[in-house]
Coordinates of C-alpha atoms in Angstrom, one line a residue:
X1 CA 245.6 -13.8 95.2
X2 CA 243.4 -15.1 92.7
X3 CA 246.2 -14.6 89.8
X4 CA 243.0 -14.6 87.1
X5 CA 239.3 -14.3 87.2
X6 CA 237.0 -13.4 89.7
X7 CA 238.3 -14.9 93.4
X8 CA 239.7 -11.4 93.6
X9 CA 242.5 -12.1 96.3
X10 CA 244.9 -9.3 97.6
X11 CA 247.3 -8.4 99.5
X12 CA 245.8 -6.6 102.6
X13 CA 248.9 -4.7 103.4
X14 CA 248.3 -1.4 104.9
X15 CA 248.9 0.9 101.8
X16 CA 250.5 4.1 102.4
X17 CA 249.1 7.5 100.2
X18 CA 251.7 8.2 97.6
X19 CA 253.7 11.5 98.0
X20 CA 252.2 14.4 96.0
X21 CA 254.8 15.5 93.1
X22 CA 255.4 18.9 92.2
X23 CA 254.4 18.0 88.8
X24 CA 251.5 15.6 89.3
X25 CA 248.3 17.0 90.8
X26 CA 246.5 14.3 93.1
X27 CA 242.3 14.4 93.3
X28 CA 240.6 12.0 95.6
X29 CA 237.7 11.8 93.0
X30 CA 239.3 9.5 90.8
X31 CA 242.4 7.0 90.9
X32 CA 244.7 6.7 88.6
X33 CA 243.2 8.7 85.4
X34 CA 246.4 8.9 83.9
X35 CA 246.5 11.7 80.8
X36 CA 247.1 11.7 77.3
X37 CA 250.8 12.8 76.3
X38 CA 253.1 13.9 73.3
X39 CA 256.8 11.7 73.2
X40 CA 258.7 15.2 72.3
X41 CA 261.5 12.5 71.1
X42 CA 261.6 9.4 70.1
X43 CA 264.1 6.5 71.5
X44 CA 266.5 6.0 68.4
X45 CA 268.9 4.1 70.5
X46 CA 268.9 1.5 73.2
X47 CA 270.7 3.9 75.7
X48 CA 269.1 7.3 74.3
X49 CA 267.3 9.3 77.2
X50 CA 263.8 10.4 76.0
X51 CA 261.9 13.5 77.4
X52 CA 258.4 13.3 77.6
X53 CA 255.6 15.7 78.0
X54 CA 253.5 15.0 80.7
X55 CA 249.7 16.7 81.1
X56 CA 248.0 17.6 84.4
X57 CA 244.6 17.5 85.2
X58 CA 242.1 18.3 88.4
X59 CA 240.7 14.3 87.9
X60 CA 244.3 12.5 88.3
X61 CA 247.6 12.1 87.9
X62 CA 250.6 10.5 85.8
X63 CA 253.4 10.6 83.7
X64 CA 253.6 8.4 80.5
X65 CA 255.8 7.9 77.3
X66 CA 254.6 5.6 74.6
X67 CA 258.3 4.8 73.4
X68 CA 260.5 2.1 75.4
X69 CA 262.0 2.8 78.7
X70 CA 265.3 3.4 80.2
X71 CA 267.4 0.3 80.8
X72 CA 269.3 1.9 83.9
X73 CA 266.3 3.3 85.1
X74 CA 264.1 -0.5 84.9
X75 CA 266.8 -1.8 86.9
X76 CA 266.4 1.0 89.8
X77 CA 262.8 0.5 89.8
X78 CA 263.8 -3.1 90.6
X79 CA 265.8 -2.8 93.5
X80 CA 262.9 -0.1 94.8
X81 CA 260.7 -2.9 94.0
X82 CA 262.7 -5.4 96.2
X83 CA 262.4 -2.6 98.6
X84 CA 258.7 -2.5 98.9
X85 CA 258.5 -6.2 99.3
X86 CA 260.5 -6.6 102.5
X87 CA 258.0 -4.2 104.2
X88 CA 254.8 -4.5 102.1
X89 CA 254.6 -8.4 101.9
X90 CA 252.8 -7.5 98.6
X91 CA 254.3 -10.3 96.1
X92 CA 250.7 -11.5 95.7
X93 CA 249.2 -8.5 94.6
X94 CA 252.0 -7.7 92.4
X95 CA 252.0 -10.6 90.2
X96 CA 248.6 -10.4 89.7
X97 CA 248.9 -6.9 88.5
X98 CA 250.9 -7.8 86.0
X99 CA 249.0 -11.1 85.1
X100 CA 246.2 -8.8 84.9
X101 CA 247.1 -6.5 82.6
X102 CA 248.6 -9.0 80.0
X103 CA 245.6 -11.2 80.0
X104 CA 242.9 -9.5 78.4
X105 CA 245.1 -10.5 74.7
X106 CA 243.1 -12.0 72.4
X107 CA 245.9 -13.8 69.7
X108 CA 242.8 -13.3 67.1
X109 CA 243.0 -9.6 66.5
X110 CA 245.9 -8.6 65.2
X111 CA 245.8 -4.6 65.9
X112 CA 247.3 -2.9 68.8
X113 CA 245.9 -2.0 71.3
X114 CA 242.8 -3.7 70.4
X115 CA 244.4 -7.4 70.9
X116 CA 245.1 -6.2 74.9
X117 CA 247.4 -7.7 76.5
X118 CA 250.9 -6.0 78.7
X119 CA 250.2 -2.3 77.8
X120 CA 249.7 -0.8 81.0
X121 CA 246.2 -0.6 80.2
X122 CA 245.1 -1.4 83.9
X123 CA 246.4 2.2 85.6
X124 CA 242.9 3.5 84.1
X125 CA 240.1 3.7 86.4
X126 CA 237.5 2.2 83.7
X127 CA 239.2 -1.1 83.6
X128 CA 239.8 -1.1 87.4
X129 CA 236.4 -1.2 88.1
X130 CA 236.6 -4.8 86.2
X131 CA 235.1 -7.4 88.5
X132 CA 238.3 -9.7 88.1
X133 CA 240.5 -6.7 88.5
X134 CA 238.6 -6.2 92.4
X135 CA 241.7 -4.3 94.8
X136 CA 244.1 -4.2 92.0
X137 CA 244.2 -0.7 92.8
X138 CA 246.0 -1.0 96.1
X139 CA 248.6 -2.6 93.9
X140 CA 248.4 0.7 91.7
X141 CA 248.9 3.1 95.1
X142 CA 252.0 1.0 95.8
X143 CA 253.8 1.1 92.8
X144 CA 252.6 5.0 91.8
X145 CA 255.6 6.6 94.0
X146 CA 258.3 3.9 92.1
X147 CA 256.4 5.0 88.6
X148 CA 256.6 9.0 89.9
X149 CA 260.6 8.4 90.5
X150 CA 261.2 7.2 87.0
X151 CA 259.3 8.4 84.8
X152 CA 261.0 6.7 81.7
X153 CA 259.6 3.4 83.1
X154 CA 256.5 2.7 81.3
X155 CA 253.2 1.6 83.4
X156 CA 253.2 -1.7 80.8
X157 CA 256.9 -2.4 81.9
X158 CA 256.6 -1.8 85.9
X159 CA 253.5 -3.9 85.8
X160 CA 255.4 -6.6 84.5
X161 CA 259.0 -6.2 86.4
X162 CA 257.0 -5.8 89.8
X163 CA 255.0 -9.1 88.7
X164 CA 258.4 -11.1 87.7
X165 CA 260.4 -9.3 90.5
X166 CA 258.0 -11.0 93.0
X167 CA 257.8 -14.3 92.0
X168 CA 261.7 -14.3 92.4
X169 CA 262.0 -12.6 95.5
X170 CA 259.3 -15.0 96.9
X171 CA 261.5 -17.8 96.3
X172 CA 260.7 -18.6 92.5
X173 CA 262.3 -19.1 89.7
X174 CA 264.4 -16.8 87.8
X175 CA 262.1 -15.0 84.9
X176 CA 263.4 -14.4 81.3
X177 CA 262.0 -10.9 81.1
X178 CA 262.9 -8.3 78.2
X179 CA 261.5 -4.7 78.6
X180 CA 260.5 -2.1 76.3
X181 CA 256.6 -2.1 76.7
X182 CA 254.5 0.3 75.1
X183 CA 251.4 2.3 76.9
X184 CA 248.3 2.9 75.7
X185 CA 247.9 6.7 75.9
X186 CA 243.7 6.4 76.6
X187 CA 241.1 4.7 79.0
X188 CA 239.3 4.4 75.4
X189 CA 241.9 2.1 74.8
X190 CA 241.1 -0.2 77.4
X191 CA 240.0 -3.9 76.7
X192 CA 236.1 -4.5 77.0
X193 CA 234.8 -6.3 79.8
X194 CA 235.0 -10.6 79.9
X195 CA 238.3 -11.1 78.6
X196 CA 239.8 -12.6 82.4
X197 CA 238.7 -16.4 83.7
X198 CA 236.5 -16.7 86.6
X199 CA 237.2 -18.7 89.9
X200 CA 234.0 -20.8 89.4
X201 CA 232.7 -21.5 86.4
X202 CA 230.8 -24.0 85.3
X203 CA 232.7 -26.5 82.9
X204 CA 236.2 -25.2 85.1
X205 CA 238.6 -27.5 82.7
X206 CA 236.2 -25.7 79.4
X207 CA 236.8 -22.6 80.5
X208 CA 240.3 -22.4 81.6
X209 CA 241.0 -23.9 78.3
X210 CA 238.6 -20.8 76.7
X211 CA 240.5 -18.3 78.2
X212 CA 244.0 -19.3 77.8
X213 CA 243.6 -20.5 74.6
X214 CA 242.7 -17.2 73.5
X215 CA 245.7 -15.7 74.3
X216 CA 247.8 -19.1 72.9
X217 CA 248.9 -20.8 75.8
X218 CA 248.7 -24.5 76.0
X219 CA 247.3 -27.0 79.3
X220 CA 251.3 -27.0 80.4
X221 CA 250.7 -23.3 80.6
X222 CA 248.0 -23.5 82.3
X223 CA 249.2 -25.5 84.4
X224 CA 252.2 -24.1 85.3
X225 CA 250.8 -20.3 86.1
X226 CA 248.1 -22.2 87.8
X227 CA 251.1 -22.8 90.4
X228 CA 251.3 -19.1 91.0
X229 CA 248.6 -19.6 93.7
X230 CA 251.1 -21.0 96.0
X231 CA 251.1 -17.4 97.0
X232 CA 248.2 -15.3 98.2
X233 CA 244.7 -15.0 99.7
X234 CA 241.2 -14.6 98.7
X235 CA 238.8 -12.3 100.6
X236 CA 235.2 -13.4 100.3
X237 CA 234.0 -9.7 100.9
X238 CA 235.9 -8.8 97.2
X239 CA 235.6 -12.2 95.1
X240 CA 232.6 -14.7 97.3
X241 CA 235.4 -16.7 97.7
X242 CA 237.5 -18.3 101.0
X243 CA 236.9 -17.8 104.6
X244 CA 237.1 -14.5 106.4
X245 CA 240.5 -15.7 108.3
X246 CA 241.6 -18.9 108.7
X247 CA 244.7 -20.2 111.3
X248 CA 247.1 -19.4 108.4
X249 CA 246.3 -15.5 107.9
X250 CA 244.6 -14.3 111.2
X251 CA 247.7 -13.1 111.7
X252 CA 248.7 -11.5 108.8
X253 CA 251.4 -10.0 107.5
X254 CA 249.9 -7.2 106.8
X255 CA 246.1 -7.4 107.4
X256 CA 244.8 -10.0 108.8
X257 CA 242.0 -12.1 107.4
X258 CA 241.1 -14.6 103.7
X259 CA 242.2 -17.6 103.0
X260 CA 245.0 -19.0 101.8
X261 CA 246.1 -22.0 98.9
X262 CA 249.3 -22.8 101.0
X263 CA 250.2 -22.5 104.8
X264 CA 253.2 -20.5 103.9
X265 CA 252.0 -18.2 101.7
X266 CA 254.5 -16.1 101.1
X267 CA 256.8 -18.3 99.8
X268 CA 256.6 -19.6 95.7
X269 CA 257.0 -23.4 95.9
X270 CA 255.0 -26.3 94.5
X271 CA 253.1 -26.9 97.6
X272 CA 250.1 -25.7 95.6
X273 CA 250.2 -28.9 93.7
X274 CA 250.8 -31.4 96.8
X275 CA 248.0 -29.5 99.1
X276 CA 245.0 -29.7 96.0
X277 CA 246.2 -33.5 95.5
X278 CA 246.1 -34.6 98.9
X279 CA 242.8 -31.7 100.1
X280 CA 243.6 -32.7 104.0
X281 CA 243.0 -29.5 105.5
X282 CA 239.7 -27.4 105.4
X283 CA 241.8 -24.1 106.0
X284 CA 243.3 -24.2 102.7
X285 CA 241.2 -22.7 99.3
X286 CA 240.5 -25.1 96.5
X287 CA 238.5 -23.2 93.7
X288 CA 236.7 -25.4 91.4
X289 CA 239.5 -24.4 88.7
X290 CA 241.7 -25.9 91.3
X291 CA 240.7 -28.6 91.7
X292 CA 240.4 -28.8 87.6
X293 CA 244.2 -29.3 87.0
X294 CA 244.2 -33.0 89.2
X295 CA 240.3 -33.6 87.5
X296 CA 241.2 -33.0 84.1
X297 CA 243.0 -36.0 82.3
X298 CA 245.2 -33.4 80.5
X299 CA 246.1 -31.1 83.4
X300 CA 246.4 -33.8 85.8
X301 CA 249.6 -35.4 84.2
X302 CA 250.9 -32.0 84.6
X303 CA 249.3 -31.3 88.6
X304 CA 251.0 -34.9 89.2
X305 CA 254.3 -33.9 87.8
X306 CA 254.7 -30.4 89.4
X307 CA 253.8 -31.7 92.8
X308 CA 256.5 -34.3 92.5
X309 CA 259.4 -32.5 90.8
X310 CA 260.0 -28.6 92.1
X311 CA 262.4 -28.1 89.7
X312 CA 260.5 -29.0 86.4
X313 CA 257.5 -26.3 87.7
X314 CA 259.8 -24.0 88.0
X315 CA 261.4 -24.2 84.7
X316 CA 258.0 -24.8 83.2
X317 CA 256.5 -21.4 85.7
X318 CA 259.3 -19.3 84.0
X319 CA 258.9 -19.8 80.6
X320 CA 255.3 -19.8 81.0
X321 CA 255.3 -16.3 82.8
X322 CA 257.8 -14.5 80.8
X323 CA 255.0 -15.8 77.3
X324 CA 252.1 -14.6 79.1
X325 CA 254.6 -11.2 80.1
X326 CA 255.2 -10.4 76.7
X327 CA 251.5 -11.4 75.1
X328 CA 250.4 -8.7 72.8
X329 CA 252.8 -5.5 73.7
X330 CA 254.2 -3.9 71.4
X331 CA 258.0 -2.9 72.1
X332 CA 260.3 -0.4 71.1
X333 CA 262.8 -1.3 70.1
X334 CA 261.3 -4.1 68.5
X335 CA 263.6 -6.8 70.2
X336 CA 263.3 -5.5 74.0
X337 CA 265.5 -4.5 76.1
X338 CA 267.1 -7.1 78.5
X339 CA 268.4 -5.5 81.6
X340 CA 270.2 -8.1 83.3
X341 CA 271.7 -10.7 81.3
X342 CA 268.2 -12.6 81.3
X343 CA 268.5 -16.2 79.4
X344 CA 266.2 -17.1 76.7
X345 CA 264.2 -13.3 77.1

């Protein structure tokens, strides 16, 4: 799970086709072409329900509200969420979903949608077909049925409460996450091209710094989300990167095959940090912007800090992941919507 850039790593769970709704109409030619839609009402109040009108069409399918979604229904998605992960195994995929679709902000245009970032922008084929975004759509089929079920979820937020949801039911940290995304409504709306780091570039430490800084996060950001690869796989047939299986993932769960950061890849830790600093086994991935964060005189103090002290990544991780979660959406109602008590959202 290559959380940005181009070491596209997945999940290789077997996906299961998503029911067909009796309001949704389902064409193998495309995936995910959500439509355009016209909020019939406005959310005046936290609580308010909202009714949407939702538009069919032979090339896809969705349902989508550009006005904040329903607090009881966020925290149902949740618990389906929870669901999927006990038999999916798909935490990887699911976090870099969400990473996904918030990272394409750019903190130097100011309009919306044009600045990217979390607006659910990624459920539209065009920015699929992204090279960093490589088998993000598997992570689209899987959360499709939990998006049909509650409709007053919007794409923006169930990208981002899958993302969080996994990271703490992998064993991470607790994520200060407020709701209340918008969507965009278009694929015309969709960020260009570029905007996402790649695995190997040339100047690694340069470009992570390029990237991130763009969207104004710092080297203990970088740093910190960096950590995220404790979880995950790479598949060399989607990204050029890792080996085809390796002792740690012949076996799955789910399908078998990529290589993996950490032996125990399903569970969030700071052995990410510990296995780049000591590099003693060949079955483990080390992309160049790796192997940046203990090369780098900046990251390293960081790298050297997480891999000694669990608890101070994970308090950096969280606050670091519920920034990048929030970077350029627009929410309604302004403040969010904090569904369970979340500290410091």
């Amino acid at each position: 799970m290559a959380l940005f850039g181009g070491a596209a790593a997945t999940l290789s769970a077997r996906i299961l086709p998503s029911a067909t709704k009796a309001s949704l109409s389902l064409s193998s030619s495309s995936s995910f072409e959500c439509l355009r839609y016209s909020p019939r009402i406005s959310n005046l109040f936290l609580n308010q329900r909202r009714v949407s009108e939702v538009r069919v069409s032979s090339r896809g399918y969705g349902s989508i509200s550009a006005v904040a979604s329903d607090p009881d229904q966020l925290k149902n998605a949740r618990e389906d969420i929870k669901d999927l992960l006990k038999t999916k195994f798909s935490h990887p995929i699911l976090i870099r979903l969400g990473w996904h679709d918030a990272g394409t902000y750019n903190k130097n245009i100011e309009e919306w949608p044009q600045r990217g970032g979390a607006n659910g922008s990624l459920r539209f084929e065009v920015e699929q077909k992204h090279a960093a975004n490589a088998g993000l759509v598997n992570a689209l089929k899987l959360l499709q049925p939990i998006k049909d079920k509650y409709s007053d979820v919007t794409y923006a937020d169930l990208f981002q409460l899958a993302s969080a949801t996994a990271v703490e039911e992998a064993g991470g940290p607790k994520i200060p996450m407020k709701y209340g995304r918008v969507d965009v409504t278009s694929p015309e709306q969709c960020p260009e091209e570029g905007r996402l780091p790649d695995a190997g570039p040339p100047s690694p430490a340069d470009h992570l710094r390029q990237v991130f800084y763009r969207m104004g996060l710092n080297d203990k950001e970088i740093v910190a989300l960096s950590g995220a690869h404790t979880l995950g796989r790479s598949r060399p047939d989607r990204s050029g990167w890792g080996k085809p299986e390796t002792k740690y993932t012949k076996d799955g769960p789910g399908a078998p095959g990529g290589q993996s950061w950490t032996a125990q890849w399903l569970k969030f830790d700071n052995t990410y940090f510990k296995d780049i600093k000591e590099k003693r086994d060949e079955d483990l991935l080390v992309l160049p912007t790796d192997a940046a964060l203990f090369e780098d005189p900046s990251f390293k103090v960081y790298a050297e800090k997480y891999a000694e002290d669990q608890e101070a990544f994970f308090k950096d991780y969280a606050e670091a992941h519920a920034k990048l979660s929030n970077l350029g959406a627009k929410f309604d109602p302004s403040e969010g919507i904090v569904i369970d008590g979340s500290p410091n959202a």
